[in-house]
Amino acid sequence: MTTTFLLVHSPAVGPSTWAPVAAALERRGHAAVVPDLTGVTAGGPPYWPRVVEAVRAAAQTPHHTQSDMPAGTRPAGTRPARPVVLVVHSNAGLFAPVVKEGLGDRVVACVFAEARLPPRAGLVPAAEEDFLPFLRDLAGQSGLLPRWTDWWSEADVAALLPDPAVRAAVVAEQPRLPLTYYTQPVPVPAGWDDVRCSFLWYGPPYEEVAREAGRRGWPVRRVPGAHLHQVVDPEAVAEALLILSRRS
């Protein structure tokens, strides 16, 4: 049976960071859905249940091909019977276990694309302890962080997103996350990794995460690039996702 690729972006950015890969997968005859997580911090913590609900709502839409649909207009509907390949990028990796639990046995594979790896079970912080002082300085007294691309220099962002039009689209849709997003722990249900899990990486500093994925016995593949390489070379990333998600 044909699978649906659920391409989950970090809540720090937006769905346009996966839209080009969704289109590339569709050109290859695969269904692809990009849930919109830009509103998951509205209403205060805990935030992870809203991540799960947003992904489940996107997976239940009767239209599998959504990359050209505006955010917020994707219709709800009957849950399709298709199995799901869950693909998570960056900080969204921490939500993979609870999302998988929310989708049930429809999930047949998980691909972590330059994503943080959750532990086997327990709780995981949304940010490393040594990163919190940097975030607290950015948030200041308001407790609200700047947009993610404003954390870095213009030169760094241009290197990540060399196409000016693409860069403008990615920058425009970013939410401003509360500092509490990064201080709230995310639950990790035991047994979440009982399906095929694999790791896709582009470049430093994710080589150590790639090694950890290898130590877990996961297939690992590299497509050389920077952290948002799926926007820069969606065809190569789509091909890597197909290879990594293939069950043998």
Coordinates of C-alpha atoms in Angstrom, one line a residue:
M1 CA 0.0 0.0 0.0
T2 CA 1.2 3.5 -0.8
T3 CA 2.5 5.5 2.1
T4 CA 1.9 9.1 3.0
F5 CA 4.9 11.2 4.0
L6 CA 4.2 13.4 7.0
L7 CA 6.9 16.1 6.9
V8 CA 7.0 17.9 10.3
H9 CA 8.9 21.1 10.7
S10 CA 10.4 22.5 13.8
P11 CA 7.9 24.8 15.6
A12 CA 10.6 27.5 15.4
V13 CA 10.1 27.8 11.6
G14 CA 7.2 27.0 9.3
P15 CA 5.7 24.6 6.7
S16 CA 7.5 26.3 3.8
T17 CA 10.7 24.6 5.0
W18 CA 9.2 21.2 3.9
A19 CA 7.0 22.4 1.0
P20 CA 9.6 21.9 -1.7
V21 CA 10.3 18.3 -0.6
A22 CA 6.6 17.6 -0.5
A23 CA 6.3 18.7 -4.1
A24 CA 9.4 16.6 -5.1
L25 CA 7.8 13.5 -3.4
E26 CA 4.5 14.2 -5.2
R27 CA 6.3 14.4 -8.6
R28 CA 7.6 10.9 -7.8
G29 CA 4.1 9.7 -7.2
H30 CA 4.1 9.8 -3.4
A31 CA 1.6 11.4 -1.1
A32 CA 3.0 14.2 1.1
V33 CA 1.5 16.3 3.9
V34 CA 3.1 19.2 5.7
P35 CA 1.4 20.0 9.0
D36 CA 1.4 23.6 10.1
L37 CA 2.9 23.9 13.7
T38 CA 3.2 27.7 13.7
G39 CA 0.4 28.1 16.2
V40 CA 1.2 25.4 18.7
T41 CA 2.4 27.7 21.5
A42 CA -0.8 29.8 21.6
G43 CA -2.6 29.3 24.9
G44 CA 0.4 28.4 27.1
P45 CA 2.1 25.2 28.1
P46 CA 2.1 22.3 27.8
Y47 CA 2.7 22.6 24.1
W48 CA 3.3 19.0 23.0
P49 CA -0.4 18.0 22.9
R50 CA -1.0 20.7 20.3
V51 CA 1.9 19.4 18.2
V52 CA 0.3 16.0 18.3
E53 CA -3.1 17.4 17.4
A54 CA -1.8 19.5 14.6
V55 CA -0.1 16.5 13.0
R56 CA -3.1 14.2 13.5
A57 CA -5.4 16.8 11.9
A58 CA -3.2 17.1 8.9
A59 CA -2.9 13.3 8.6
Q60 CA -6.7 13.0 8.7
T61 CA -7.4 15.4 5.7
P62 CA -9.0 13.6 2.7
H63 CA -6.5 15.4 0.4
H64 CA -3.0 13.8 0.7
T65 CA -1.3 16.3 -1.6
Q66 CA -1.2 19.6 0.2
S67 CA 2.1 21.4 -0.5
D68 CA 0.3 24.1 -2.5
M69 CA -2.4 24.7 0.1
P70 CA -2.2 27.9 2.2
A71 CA -1.5 27.4 5.9
G72 CA -4.7 27.2 7.9
T73 CA -6.9 26.1 5.0
R74 CA -6.3 22.4 5.1
P75 CA -9.6 20.7 5.5
A76 CA -10.4 18.1 8.2
G77 CA -11.9 14.8 7.2
T78 CA -11.8 11.1 7.5
R79 CA -8.6 9.4 8.5
P80 CA -7.1 7.8 5.4
A81 CA -6.1 4.1 5.5
R82 CA -2.6 4.8 4.1
P83 CA 0.4 4.0 6.4
V84 CA 2.6 7.0 7.4
V85 CA 6.3 7.7 7.1
L86 CA 6.9 10.3 9.8
V87 CA 9.7 12.7 8.9
V88 CA 10.8 15.2 11.6
H89 CA 13.3 18.1 11.2
S90 CA 15.5 19.8 13.9
N91 CA 13.6 20.4 17.2
A92 CA 10.6 18.5 15.9
G93 CA 12.6 15.3 16.5
L94 CA 11.7 15.5 20.2
F95 CA 8.0 15.2 19.4
A96 CA 8.3 12.1 17.2
P97 CA 7.5 9.7 20.0
V98 CA 4.3 11.4 21.1
V99 CA 3.3 12.0 17.5
K100 CA 3.8 8.4 16.7
E101 CA 1.7 7.4 19.7
G102 CA -1.0 9.7 18.5
L103 CA -1.1 8.3 15.0
G104 CA -1.0 4.7 16.3
D105 CA 0.0 1.7 14.1
R106 CA -0.3 3.8 10.9
V107 CA 3.3 4.9 11.4
V108 CA 5.6 2.4 9.6
A109 CA 8.8 4.4 9.6
C110 CA 10.4 7.5 11.2
V111 CA 13.1 9.5 9.5
F112 CA 15.0 12.1 11.6
A113 CA 16.3 14.8 9.3
E114 CA 19.0 16.8 11.1
A115 CA 16.7 16.3 14.2
R116 CA 17.4 15.8 17.9
L117 CA 17.0 12.2 19.0
P118 CA 14.7 11.5 21.9
P119 CA 15.8 9.0 24.6
R120 CA 14.2 5.5 24.7
A121 CA 11.6 6.6 27.3
G122 CA 11.0 9.2 30.0
L123 CA 11.1 13.0 29.6
V124 CA 13.3 15.1 27.4
P125 CA 13.9 18.9 27.7
A126 CA 13.1 21.0 24.6
A127 CA 16.5 22.7 24.9
E128 CA 19.9 21.6 26.2
E129 CA 20.7 23.1 29.6
D130 CA 23.8 24.9 28.3
F131 CA 21.7 26.6 25.6
L132 CA 19.2 28.1 28.0
P133 CA 21.3 31.1 29.0
F134 CA 21.5 32.2 25.3
L135 CA 17.8 31.8 25.0
R136 CA 17.1 33.7 28.2
D137 CA 19.2 36.6 27.0
L138 CA 17.3 36.7 23.7
A139 CA 13.9 36.6 25.4
G140 CA 14.8 39.3 27.9
Q141 CA 12.0 40.6 30.2
S142 CA 9.2 39.8 27.8
G143 CA 9.8 36.1 27.8
L144 CA 9.2 36.1 24.1
L145 CA 12.0 35.1 21.7
P146 CA 12.7 36.8 18.4
R147 CA 12.0 34.8 15.2
W148 CA 14.5 32.0 14.8
T149 CA 16.4 33.6 11.9
D150 CA 16.9 36.7 14.0
W151 CA 19.0 34.7 16.4
W152 CA 21.8 34.6 13.8
S153 CA 23.6 37.1 11.6
E154 CA 22.2 38.0 8.2
A155 CA 25.3 36.3 6.6
D156 CA 24.5 33.1 8.4
V157 CA 20.9 33.1 7.4
A158 CA 21.8 33.9 3.8
A159 CA 24.1 30.9 3.8
L160 CA 21.3 28.7 5.0
L161 CA 18.8 30.1 2.5
P162 CA 20.7 31.5 -0.5
D163 CA 17.6 32.2 -2.7
P164 CA 16.3 35.6 -1.6
A165 CA 12.6 34.8 -2.4
V166 CA 12.8 31.5 -0.5
R167 CA 14.5 33.2 2.4
A168 CA 11.8 35.9 2.5
A169 CA 9.0 33.3 2.6
V170 CA 10.7 31.2 5.4
V171 CA 11.4 34.3 7.5
A172 CA 7.9 35.7 7.1
E173 CA 6.0 32.7 8.4
Q174 CA 8.1 32.1 11.5
P175 CA 6.4 32.4 14.9
R176 CA 7.9 34.1 17.9
L177 CA 8.1 31.3 20.5
P178 CA 7.9 31.9 24.2
L179 CA 10.9 31.0 26.3
T180 CA 8.7 28.5 28.1
Y181 CA 8.6 26.4 24.9
Y182 CA 12.2 25.5 25.6
T183 CA 11.8 24.9 29.3
Q184 CA 8.9 22.5 29.1
P185 CA 9.8 18.8 29.1
V186 CA 8.3 16.5 26.4
P187 CA 7.2 13.0 27.4
V188 CA 8.8 10.0 25.6
P189 CA 6.5 6.9 25.6
A190 CA 8.5 3.7 25.8
G191 CA 8.4 1.6 22.6
W192 CA 8.2 4.5 20.2
D193 CA 11.2 3.2 18.2
D194 CA 9.7 -0.2 17.5
V195 CA 9.4 0.8 13.8
R196 CA 12.1 1.4 11.3
C197 CA 14.0 4.6 12.3
S198 CA 16.7 6.3 10.3
F199 CA 18.7 9.5 10.3
L200 CA 19.4 12.0 7.5
W201 CA 22.1 14.6 8.1
Y202 CA 23.5 17.5 6.1
G203 CA 26.6 18.7 7.9
P204 CA 28.1 20.0 11.1
P205 CA 27.2 20.0 14.0
Y206 CA 25.0 17.0 13.3
E207 CA 27.8 14.5 12.8
E208 CA 27.7 13.4 16.4
V209 CA 23.9 12.9 16.3
A210 CA 24.5 10.8 13.2
R211 CA 27.0 8.7 15.0
E212 CA 24.5 8.2 17.9
A213 CA 21.8 7.1 15.3
G214 CA 24.3 4.6 14.0
R215 CA 25.0 3.3 17.5
R216 CA 21.3 2.7 17.8
G217 CA 21.5 0.5 14.7
W218 CA 19.6 3.0 12.5
P219 CA 20.4 3.5 8.8
V220 CA 22.2 6.8 8.3
R221 CA 22.6 8.8 5.1
R222 CA 24.2 12.2 4.4
V223 CA 23.2 14.8 1.8
P224 CA 25.9 17.5 2.1
G225 CA 24.5 20.9 2.9
A226 CA 23.5 23.3 5.7
H227 CA 20.7 22.9 8.3
L228 CA 17.8 23.9 5.9
H229 CA 19.1 21.9 3.0
Q230 CA 15.7 20.5 2.2
V231 CA 14.8 24.0 1.0
V232 CA 18.0 24.3 -1.1
D233 CA 18.0 20.8 -2.8
P234 CA 14.6 19.3 -2.3
E235 CA 15.1 16.7 -5.0
A236 CA 18.2 15.2 -3.3
V237 CA 16.5 15.2 0.1
A238 CA 13.3 13.6 -1.3
E239 CA 15.4 10.8 -2.8
A240 CA 17.2 10.3 0.5
L241 CA 13.9 10.1 2.4
L242 CA 12.6 7.4 0.0
I243 CA 15.8 5.4 0.5
L244 CA 15.8 5.7 4.3
S245 CA 12.1 5.0 4.7
R246 CA 12.2 1.8 2.6
R247 CA 11.6 -1.3 4.5
S248 CA 13.7 -4.3 3.6

